[in-house]
Coordinates of C-alpha atoms in Angstrom, one line a residue:
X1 CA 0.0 0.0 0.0
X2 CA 0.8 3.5 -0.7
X3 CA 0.3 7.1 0.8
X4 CA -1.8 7.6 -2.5
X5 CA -4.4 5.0 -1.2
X6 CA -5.2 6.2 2.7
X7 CA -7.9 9.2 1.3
X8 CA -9.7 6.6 -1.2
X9 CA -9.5 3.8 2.2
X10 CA -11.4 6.7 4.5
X11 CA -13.7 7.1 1.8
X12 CA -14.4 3.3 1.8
X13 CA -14.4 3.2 5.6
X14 CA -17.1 5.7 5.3
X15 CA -19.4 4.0 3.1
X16 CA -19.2 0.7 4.6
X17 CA -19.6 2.3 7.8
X18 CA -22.9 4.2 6.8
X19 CA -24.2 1.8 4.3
X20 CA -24.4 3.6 0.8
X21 CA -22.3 6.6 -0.9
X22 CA -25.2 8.6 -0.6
X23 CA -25.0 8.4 3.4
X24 CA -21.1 8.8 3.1
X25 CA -21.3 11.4 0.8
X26 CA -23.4 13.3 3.3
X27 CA -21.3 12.9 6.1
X28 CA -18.5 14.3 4.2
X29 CA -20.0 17.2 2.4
X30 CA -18.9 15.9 -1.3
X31 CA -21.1 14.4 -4.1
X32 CA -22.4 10.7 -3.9
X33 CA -20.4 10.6 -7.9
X34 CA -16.9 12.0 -6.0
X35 CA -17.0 9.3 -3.4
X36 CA -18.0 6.3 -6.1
X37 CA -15.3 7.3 -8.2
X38 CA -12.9 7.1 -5.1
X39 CA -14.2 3.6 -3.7
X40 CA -14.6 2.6 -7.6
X41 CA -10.7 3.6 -8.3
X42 CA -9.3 2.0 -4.4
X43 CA -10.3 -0.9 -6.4
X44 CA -8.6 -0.8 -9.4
X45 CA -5.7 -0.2 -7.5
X46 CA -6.1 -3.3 -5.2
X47 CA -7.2 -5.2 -8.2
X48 CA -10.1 -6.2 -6.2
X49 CA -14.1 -5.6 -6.1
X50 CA -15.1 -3.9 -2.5
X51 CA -18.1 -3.6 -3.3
X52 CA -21.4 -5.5 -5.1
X53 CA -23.6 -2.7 -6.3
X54 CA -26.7 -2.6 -8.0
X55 CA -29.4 0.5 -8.3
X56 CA -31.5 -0.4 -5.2
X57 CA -28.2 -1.9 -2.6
X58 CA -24.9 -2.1 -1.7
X59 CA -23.0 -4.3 0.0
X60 CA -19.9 -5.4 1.3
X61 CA -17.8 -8.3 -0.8
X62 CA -16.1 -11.0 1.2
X63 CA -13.2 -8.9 0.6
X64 CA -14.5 -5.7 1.6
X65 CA -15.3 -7.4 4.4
X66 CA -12.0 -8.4 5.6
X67 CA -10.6 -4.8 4.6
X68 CA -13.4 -3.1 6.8
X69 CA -12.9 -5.1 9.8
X70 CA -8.7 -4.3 9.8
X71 CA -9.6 -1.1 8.9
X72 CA -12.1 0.4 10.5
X73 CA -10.5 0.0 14.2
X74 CA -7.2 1.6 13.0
X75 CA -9.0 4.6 11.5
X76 CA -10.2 5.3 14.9
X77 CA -7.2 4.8 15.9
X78 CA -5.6 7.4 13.9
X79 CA -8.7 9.7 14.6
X80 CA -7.2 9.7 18.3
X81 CA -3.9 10.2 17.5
X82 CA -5.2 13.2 16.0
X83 CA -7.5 14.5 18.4
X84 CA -4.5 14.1 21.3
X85 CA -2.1 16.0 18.8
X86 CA -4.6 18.8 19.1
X87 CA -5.2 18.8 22.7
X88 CA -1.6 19.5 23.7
X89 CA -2.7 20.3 27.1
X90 CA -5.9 19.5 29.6
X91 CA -7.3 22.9 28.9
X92 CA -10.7 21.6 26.7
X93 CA -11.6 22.7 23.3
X94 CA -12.5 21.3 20.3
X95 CA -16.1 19.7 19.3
X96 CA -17.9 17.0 21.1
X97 CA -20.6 15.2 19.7
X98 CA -23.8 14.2 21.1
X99 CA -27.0 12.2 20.5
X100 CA -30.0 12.9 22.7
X101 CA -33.7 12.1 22.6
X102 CA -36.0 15.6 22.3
X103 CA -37.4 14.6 26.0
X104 CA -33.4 14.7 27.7
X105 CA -32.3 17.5 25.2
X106 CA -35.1 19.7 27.1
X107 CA -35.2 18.9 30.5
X108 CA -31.3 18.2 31.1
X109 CA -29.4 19.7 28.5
X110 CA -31.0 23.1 27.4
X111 CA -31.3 24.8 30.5
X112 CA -27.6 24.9 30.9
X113 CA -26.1 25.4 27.5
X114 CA -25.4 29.2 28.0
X115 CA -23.4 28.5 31.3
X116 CA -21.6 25.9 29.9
X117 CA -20.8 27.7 26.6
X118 CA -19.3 30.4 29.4
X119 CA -17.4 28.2 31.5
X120 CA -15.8 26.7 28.0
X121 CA -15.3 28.6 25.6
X122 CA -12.7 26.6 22.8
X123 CA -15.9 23.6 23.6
X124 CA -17.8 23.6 20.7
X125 CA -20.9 21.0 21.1
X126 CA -23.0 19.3 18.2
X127 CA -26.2 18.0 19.4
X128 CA -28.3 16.0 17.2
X129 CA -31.8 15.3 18.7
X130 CA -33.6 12.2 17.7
X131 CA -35.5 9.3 19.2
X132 CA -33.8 6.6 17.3
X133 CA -31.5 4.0 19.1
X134 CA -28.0 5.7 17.9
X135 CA -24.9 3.4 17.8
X136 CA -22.1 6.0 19.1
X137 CA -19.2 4.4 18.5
X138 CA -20.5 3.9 14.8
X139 CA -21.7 7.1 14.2
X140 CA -18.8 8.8 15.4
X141 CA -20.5 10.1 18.6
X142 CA -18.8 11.3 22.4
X143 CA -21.7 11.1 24.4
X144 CA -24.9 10.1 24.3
X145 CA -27.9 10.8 26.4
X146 CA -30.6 7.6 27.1
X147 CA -33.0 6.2 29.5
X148 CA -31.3 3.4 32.0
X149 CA -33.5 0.5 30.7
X150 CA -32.0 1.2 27.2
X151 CA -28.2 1.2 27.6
X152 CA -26.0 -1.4 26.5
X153 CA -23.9 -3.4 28.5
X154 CA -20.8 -2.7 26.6
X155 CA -21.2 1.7 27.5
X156 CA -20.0 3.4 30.5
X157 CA -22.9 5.3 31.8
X158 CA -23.1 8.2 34.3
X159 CA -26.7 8.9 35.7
X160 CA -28.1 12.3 35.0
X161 CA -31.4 12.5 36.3
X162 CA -33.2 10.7 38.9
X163 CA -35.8 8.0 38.2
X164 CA -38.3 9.6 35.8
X165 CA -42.2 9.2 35.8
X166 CA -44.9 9.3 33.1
X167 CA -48.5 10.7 34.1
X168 CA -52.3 10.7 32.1
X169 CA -53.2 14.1 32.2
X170 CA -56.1 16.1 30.8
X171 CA -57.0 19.9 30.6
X172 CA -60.1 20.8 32.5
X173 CA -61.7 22.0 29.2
X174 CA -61.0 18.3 27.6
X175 CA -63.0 16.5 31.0
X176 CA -65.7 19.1 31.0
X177 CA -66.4 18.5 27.3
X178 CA -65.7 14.6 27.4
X179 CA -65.9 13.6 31.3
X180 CA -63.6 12.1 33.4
X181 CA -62.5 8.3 33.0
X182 CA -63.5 6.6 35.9
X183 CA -61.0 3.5 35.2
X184 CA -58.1 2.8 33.1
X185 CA -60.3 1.0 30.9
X186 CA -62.3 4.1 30.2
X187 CA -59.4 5.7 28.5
X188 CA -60.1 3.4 25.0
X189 CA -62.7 5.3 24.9
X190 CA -61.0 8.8 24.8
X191 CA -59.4 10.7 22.9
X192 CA -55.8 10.3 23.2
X193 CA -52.7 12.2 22.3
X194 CA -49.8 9.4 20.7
X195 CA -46.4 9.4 20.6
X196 CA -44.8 7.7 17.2
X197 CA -41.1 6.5 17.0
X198 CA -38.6 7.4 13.8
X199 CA -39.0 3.8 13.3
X200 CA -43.0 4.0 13.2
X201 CA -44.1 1.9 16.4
X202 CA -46.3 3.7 18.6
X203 CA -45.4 4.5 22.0
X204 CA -47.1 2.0 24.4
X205 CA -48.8 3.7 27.6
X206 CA -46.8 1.7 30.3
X207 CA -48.7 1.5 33.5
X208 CA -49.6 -0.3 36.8
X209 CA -52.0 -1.7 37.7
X210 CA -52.9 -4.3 41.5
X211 CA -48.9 -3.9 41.7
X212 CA -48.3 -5.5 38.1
X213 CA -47.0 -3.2 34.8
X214 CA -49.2 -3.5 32.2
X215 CA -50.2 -1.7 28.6
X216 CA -53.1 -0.1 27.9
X217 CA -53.6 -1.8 24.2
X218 CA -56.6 -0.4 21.6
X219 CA -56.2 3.5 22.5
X220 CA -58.1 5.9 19.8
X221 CA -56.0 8.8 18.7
X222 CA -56.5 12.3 18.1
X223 CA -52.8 13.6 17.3
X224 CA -50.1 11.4 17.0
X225 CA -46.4 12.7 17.1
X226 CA -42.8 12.7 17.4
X227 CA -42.3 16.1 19.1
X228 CA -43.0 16.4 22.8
X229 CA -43.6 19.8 22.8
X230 CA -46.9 19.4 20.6
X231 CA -48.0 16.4 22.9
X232 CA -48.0 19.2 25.5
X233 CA -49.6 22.0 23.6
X234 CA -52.0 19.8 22.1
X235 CA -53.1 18.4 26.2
X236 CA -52.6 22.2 27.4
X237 CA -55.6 23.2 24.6
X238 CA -57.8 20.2 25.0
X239 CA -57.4 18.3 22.5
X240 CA -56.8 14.8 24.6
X241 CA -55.9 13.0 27.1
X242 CA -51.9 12.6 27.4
X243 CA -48.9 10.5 28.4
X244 CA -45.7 12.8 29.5
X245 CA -43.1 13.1 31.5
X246 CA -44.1 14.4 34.8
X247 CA -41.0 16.6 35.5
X248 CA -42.1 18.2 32.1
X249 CA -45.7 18.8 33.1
X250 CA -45.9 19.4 37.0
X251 CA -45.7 23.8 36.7
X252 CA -48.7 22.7 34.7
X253 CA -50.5 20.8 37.2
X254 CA -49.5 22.5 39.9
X255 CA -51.1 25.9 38.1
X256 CA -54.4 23.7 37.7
X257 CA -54.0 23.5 33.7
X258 CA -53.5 20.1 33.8
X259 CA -55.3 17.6 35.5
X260 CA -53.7 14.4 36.7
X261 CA -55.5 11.1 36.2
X262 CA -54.9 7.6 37.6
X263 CA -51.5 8.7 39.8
X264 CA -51.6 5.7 41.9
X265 CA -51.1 3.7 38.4
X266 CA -48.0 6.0 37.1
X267 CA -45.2 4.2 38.2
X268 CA -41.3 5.1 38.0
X269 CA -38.4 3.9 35.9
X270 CA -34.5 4.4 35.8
X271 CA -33.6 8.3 34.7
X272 CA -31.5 9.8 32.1
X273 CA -28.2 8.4 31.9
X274 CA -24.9 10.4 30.3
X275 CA -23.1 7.6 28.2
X276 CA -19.6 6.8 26.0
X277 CA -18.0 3.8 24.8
X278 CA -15.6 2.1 26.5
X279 CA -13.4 1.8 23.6
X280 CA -12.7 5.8 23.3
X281 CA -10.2 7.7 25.1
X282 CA -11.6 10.6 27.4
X283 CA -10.5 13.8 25.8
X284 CA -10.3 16.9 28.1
X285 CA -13.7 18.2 26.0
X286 CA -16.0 15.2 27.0
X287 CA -14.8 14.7 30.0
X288 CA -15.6 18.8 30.7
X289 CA -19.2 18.2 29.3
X290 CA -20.0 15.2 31.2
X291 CA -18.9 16.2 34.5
X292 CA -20.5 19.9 33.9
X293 CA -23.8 18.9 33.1
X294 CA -23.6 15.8 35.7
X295 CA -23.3 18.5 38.5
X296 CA -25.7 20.8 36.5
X297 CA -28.7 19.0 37.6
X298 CA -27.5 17.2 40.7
X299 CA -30.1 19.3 42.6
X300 CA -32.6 17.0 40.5
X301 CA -31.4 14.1 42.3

């Protein structure tokens, strides 16, 4: 192997790591056509297909395979060589990357953005907000942000928040118009606010009930979403009858817009958790943004 080959190799990395040049080519801010003519020419130079392509997939030859596995490790390698080039010194700077659901990103990160952005200045921070289930380590992130009962084994996780609780609640407008359900059972016969996942499965209401968890199966729906805020606007105007995060919605209830149905049923569940992989070195930035926003909302604990 040559110098010449190591930028067509990161190219390769990239699409095997994200699946398709259009995904690499994304990543990387160049054209899909740049980064097939890289992968396409790497090969001509090993004399050997990566790649089997056809209009509608991609995927990974027997040889590609062996190449990815050797090389993907070492690239990350060299990515940490270069990062601890950089950081000459424990002073923190430089970006650090994190994945957080919409729910985390308001409660625990949000509020204290401005007072970390003061307390380090060279730490830039990308924050992508999603509800998928993001692989960090493949995805290139620091830190991510996830409920307990979702981590991996394999992460090292920091708690963040204390045990969290979901809660039905109603407006008074919604129960004067519709009545108030008298049982859990009632509530399939309400109308209800939904929450849908990126990967299109409806969020189940978890709740319990004689001491045993159980689901509340063959709710109607009246809005369904992805964005927690519009759950909330759309139970604050009447619209339905909601499942939320109680820490989101208690100024809420406590002001009398919100009404709080069936508490003895809402149960808790393990809290927001800060996590990295175990296979990353702790660069001065990360380690700065975990311990800041660990000790940021101690006082919720």
């Amino acid at each position: 192997m040559t110098r010449e080959h190591l930028p067509h190799l990161s190219l390769f990395a990239e699409v095997a790591r994200r699946g398709g040049f259009r995904a690499a080519a994304r990543a990387l801010g160049m054209s899909p056509s740049a980064v097939s003519h890289s992968v396409a020419l790497l090969e001509e130079r090993l004399g050997v297909r990566l790649l089997n392509r056809t209009k509608r997939s991609l995927a990974l030859t027997e040889a590609g395979e062996r190449l990815f596995a050797r090389l993907d490790p070492a690239m990350e390698d060299i990515a940490q060589g270069l990062r601890d080039a950089v950081e000459t010194s424990d002073e923190p700077s430089g970006r650090v990357r994190i994945t957080t659901p919409q729910s985390a990103c308001t409660m625990l990160l949000k509020p204290h953005l401005g007072d970390f952005s003061r307390a380090f200045p060279e730490v830039s921070l990308e924050i992508l907000v999603e509800d998928r289930f993001v692989d960090i380590v493949a995805d290139r992130f620091d830190v991510g942000l996830r409920l307990g009962e979702a981590l991996r084994p394999d992460m090292i996780a920091v708690m963040l928040s204390p045990p969290m609780r979901f809660t039905i609640v109603a407006s008074p407008d919604y129960l004067a118009r519709h009545g108030r359900p008298a049982s859990l059972d009632d509530l399939a016969h309400h109308r209800c606010i939904r929450r849908r996942f990126s990967s299109g499965l409806l969020y189940v209401w978890e709740v319990e009930r004689d001491g045993t968890e159980i689901t509340l199966p063959h709710l109607s729906e009246t809005i369904t979403t992805n964005d927690d805020d519009l759950m909330l606007e759309a139970a604050l105007n009447g619209s339905g009858i909601a499942f939320h995060y109680e820490r989101r919605i208690a100024r809420h209830i406590a002001e009398g817009r919100l009404i709080e149905l069936f508490p003895e049923n809402c149960g808790t569940f393990p809290g927001f958790y800060l996590y990295h992989s175990s296979r990353r070195g702790m660069r001065p930035a990360v380690r700065a943004f975990i311990d800041f926003f660990v000790a940021a909302n101690r006082t919720l604990r």
